[in-house]
Amino acid sequence: MNTIIRLLLIIVVFTPLVSCKLRITVSNGGYVISTSGEHDCATGSKCTIEIEDFTFDQTFQAVPNPGFIFVQWRRGTGHFCGGSTEPCRLYNSPLEAYPAIAGIIATDDFFYLQPIFVDLATAMLGSWSGEWNNTTFGSSGAITMTIAATQDGGLQITSDIDGNVFGMADPPEMTFTVPAPSLGDGTFDQTFSFAGNELHITGSMSATGEFSASMDLSSLGMASFEIEGTIRPSSFTATYTVNFASGDPATGTILITKD
């Protein structure tokens, strides 16, 4: 590959072009901020930036609105930072050393920067499967989970945990409801039936998918079950602690992916 082609590839990957127009397209899932604040682009907007000299140097960051997450910058012809999840720096300074190349590529063409935001609640709906591991006792088992939307905009979670759980071999499934991330940071507090016992669970779900919960296990002869973790469009990761009525607690991990 000759030097000119290498330089052109470097320019396309790392820099907007002299005398070009940068079009930032933002959906309703978030917004874009720039280093200087002069090139921010609001939710649901199309913003055009004229780049006319060698001094342009801005880093753009995608910021999700409550209930959404930033997945990546969109890929495509003429799109900058495609596939990356990091802030996107666009700058012209390398062209100063190559004025001939700058002259060749100086056009009025549009180039693009577009963040992809995903509605976390919608992305979470469906079937999930994975495994739990008790790091204290070295036991493990399969776990499946189904997430469905409720009429009031919440999320109904039904989980089925195999193995020795809460002193029972292959216990029945449990179902409870949590607030959807699209509602913003929210808390839940409810009682549900599990294997003929009433269990009380309290917790919180953030707008970005972080959650924590505590379940009273006194009806099962134990103290409590504590869990915290993060849910994303395709993965659910958590750590948990089982507190017994006496003695040391047991800890473990849960990893579930969307089917």
XYZ file of C-alpha atoms in Angstrom:
259
model
C 0.000 0.000 0.000
C 1.560 3.317 -1.031
C 1.995 6.302 1.277
C -0.859 8.353 -0.201
C -3.399 5.562 0.337
C -2.178 4.959 3.883
C -2.568 8.634 4.689
C -6.045 8.745 3.193
C -7.105 5.768 5.302
C -5.694 7.384 8.429
C -7.591 10.577 7.662
C -10.908 8.756 7.127
C -10.554 6.813 10.376
C -9.290 9.543 12.671
C -10.202 12.947 11.288
C -13.011 14.911 9.724
C -12.029 16.410 6.393
C -11.084 20.009 5.692
C -14.007 22.026 4.299
C -16.404 19.166 4.918
C -19.665 19.080 6.837
C -20.147 16.844 9.843
C -23.736 15.711 10.368
C -24.591 14.468 13.863
C -27.890 12.594 14.012
C -29.350 11.844 17.435
C -32.434 9.747 18.223
C -34.791 10.235 21.152
C -32.651 7.917 23.262
C -30.004 10.445 24.235
C -27.851 13.369 23.159
C -24.269 14.221 22.185
C -21.934 16.607 23.976
C -18.672 18.054 22.649
C -15.455 19.086 24.366
C -16.069 22.796 23.876
C -19.826 22.656 24.326
C -20.175 24.549 21.036
C -21.116 21.461 19.022
C -23.539 19.687 21.353
C -26.493 17.986 19.681
C -29.784 17.608 21.535
C -32.147 14.659 21.722
C -34.010 14.042 18.457
C -31.866 16.502 16.490
C -29.766 16.646 13.335
C -26.828 18.987 13.804
C -24.485 20.160 11.048
C -20.963 21.388 11.747
C -18.889 23.199 9.113
C -15.226 22.183 9.366
C -13.154 24.714 7.462
C -9.657 24.822 8.953
C -6.879 22.798 10.524
C -7.684 23.814 14.098
C -10.775 21.640 14.564
C -10.266 19.272 17.502
C -13.314 18.029 19.362
C -14.223 14.924 21.319
C -17.864 13.868 21.150
C -19.559 11.825 23.845
C -22.905 10.033 23.580
C -25.070 10.433 26.684
C -28.177 8.223 27.063
C -31.466 9.504 28.417
C -33.060 7.683 31.394
C -34.150 4.197 30.371
C -31.717 3.997 27.440
C -28.127 2.884 27.039
C -25.503 3.852 24.465
C -24.562 0.796 22.400
C -22.014 2.160 19.901
C -21.411 4.710 17.155
C -23.145 3.651 13.951
C -21.055 1.973 11.263
C -21.318 2.879 7.600
C -19.713 4.681 4.688
C -18.605 8.126 5.772
C -19.392 7.427 9.436
C -16.744 8.228 12.029
C -15.852 5.974 14.974
C -18.217 3.252 13.699
C -18.497 0.325 16.100
C -16.716 2.109 18.938
C -18.258 2.593 22.368
C -15.712 5.225 23.410
C -15.937 9.027 23.074
C -15.100 9.981 19.484
C -12.244 12.438 18.918
C -12.263 14.189 15.535
C -9.414 16.488 14.597
C -7.673 17.997 11.574
C -4.180 18.801 12.812
C -2.399 15.879 11.043
C -3.328 17.423 7.690
C -1.072 20.428 8.246
C 1.899 18.355 7.180
C 0.161 17.158 4.006
C -1.400 20.176 2.244
C -1.506 18.364 -1.112
C -3.651 15.594 0.343
C -5.827 18.149 2.105
C -6.427 19.806 -1.251
C -7.400 16.527 -2.883
C -9.996 15.668 -0.274
C -11.347 19.159 0.434
C -14.992 18.837 -0.543
C -18.440 19.913 0.538
C -19.398 16.315 1.240
C -21.187 15.229 4.400
C -19.605 12.907 6.916
C -21.513 11.427 9.801
C -21.452 10.750 13.511
C -24.448 8.875 14.876
C -24.858 7.290 18.298
C -27.029 4.203 18.683
C -29.191 4.244 21.807
C -31.340 1.291 22.883
C -34.479 1.357 25.020
C -33.276 -0.906 27.818
C -36.730 -2.030 28.951
C -37.752 -3.139 25.446
C -34.400 -4.834 24.881
C -34.794 -6.796 28.123
C -38.080 -8.460 27.114
C -37.850 -12.144 26.255
C -36.180 -15.338 27.421
C -32.826 -15.584 29.198
C -30.674 -18.493 30.354
C -27.435 -18.973 32.226
C -25.877 -20.301 35.400
C -25.500 -19.510 39.089
C -22.363 -20.434 41.019
C -22.088 -20.633 44.798
C -18.445 -19.734 45.405
C -18.655 -20.614 49.103
C -19.836 -24.216 48.702
C -18.712 -24.872 45.125
C -22.209 -25.694 43.891
C -23.864 -24.479 40.699
C -26.949 -24.875 38.572
C -28.863 -23.648 35.568
C -31.128 -20.630 35.698
C -33.713 -19.406 33.214
C -35.581 -16.130 33.270
C -38.453 -14.609 31.328
C -39.077 -10.851 31.327
C -42.439 -9.489 30.197
C -43.977 -6.021 30.206
C -46.800 -5.223 32.619
C -49.772 -2.989 31.838
C -48.449 -0.212 34.067
C -45.075 -0.132 32.309
C -43.175 -2.323 34.749
C -41.317 -5.572 34.142
C -42.532 -8.959 35.336
C -39.601 -11.298 35.984
C -40.168 -15.049 36.237
C -37.097 -17.101 37.147
C -36.568 -20.846 37.454
C -33.447 -21.898 39.349
C -32.185 -25.502 39.189
C -30.033 -27.182 41.810
C -29.952 -26.882 45.591
C -31.437 -23.448 46.267
C -32.617 -22.098 49.631
C -32.355 -25.611 51.058
C -34.571 -27.099 48.344
C -33.652 -29.287 45.390
C -34.897 -27.731 42.145
C -37.390 -25.314 43.748
C -40.391 -23.956 41.813
C -40.148 -20.784 39.768
C -40.696 -17.373 41.336
C -42.345 -14.303 39.820
C -42.124 -10.676 40.896
C -42.383 -7.217 39.329
C -39.828 -4.395 39.120
C -40.055 -0.874 37.654
C -38.901 -0.543 34.051
C -35.668 1.448 33.502
C -37.583 3.722 31.117
C -39.463 5.044 34.150
C -36.207 6.341 35.617
C -34.687 5.288 38.924
C -37.335 3.330 40.821
C -37.874 1.119 43.845
C -40.014 -1.946 44.438
C -41.475 -3.531 47.558
C -43.696 -6.580 47.310
C -44.598 -9.971 48.706
C -44.942 -13.041 46.509
C -45.523 -16.765 46.922
C -42.646 -19.222 46.616
C -42.967 -22.968 47.339
C -45.938 -22.322 49.608
C -44.160 -19.575 51.521
C -44.582 -15.824 51.436
C -41.353 -13.989 50.569
C -40.882 -10.247 50.875
C -38.531 -8.480 48.441
C -37.424 -4.850 48.319
C -34.995 -3.225 45.929
C -34.229 -0.631 43.315
C -33.653 -0.447 39.567
C -31.755 2.473 38.051
C -32.408 4.083 34.687
C -29.191 2.515 33.386
C -29.926 -1.063 34.494
C -28.107 -1.264 37.816
C -30.182 -3.044 40.431
C -30.055 -4.269 44.018
C -32.539 -6.240 46.094
C -32.989 -7.867 49.480
C -35.311 -10.795 50.126
C -36.519 -11.882 53.574
C -36.037 -15.661 53.897
C -37.255 -16.091 57.475
C -40.179 -18.224 56.284
C -37.598 -20.668 54.873
C -35.567 -20.831 58.080
C -32.859 -18.483 56.791
C -32.212 -14.773 57.236
C -32.015 -13.043 53.864
C -30.879 -13.094 50.244
C -29.021 -10.015 48.954
C -28.267 -9.409 45.278
C -26.836 -6.591 43.180
C -25.754 -6.351 39.582
C -26.381 -4.939 36.150
C -28.744 -5.835 33.340
C -27.964 -4.925 29.740
C -29.750 -5.714 26.455
C -28.011 -9.088 26.189
C -26.545 -9.871 29.618
C -27.482 -10.047 33.294
C -24.612 -10.202 35.792
C -24.907 -10.195 39.556
C -23.300 -11.165 42.839
C -25.353 -12.497 45.726
C -25.128 -13.329 49.416
C -27.277 -15.798 51.353
C -27.406 -14.937 55.049
C -28.317 -17.856 57.291
C -30.035 -17.717 60.666
C -26.629 -18.479 62.188
C -23.125 -19.029 60.895
C -21.216 -17.522 58.001
C -23.007 -16.389 54.830
C -22.621 -17.953 51.385
C -21.737 -15.864 48.352
C -21.970 -16.467 44.642
C -22.383 -15.116 41.127
C -25.055 -15.190 38.430
C -24.481 -14.787 34.690
C -27.428 -14.920 32.302
C -27.539 -14.048 28.612
C -30.513 -13.386 26.374
C -31.585 -16.312 24.202
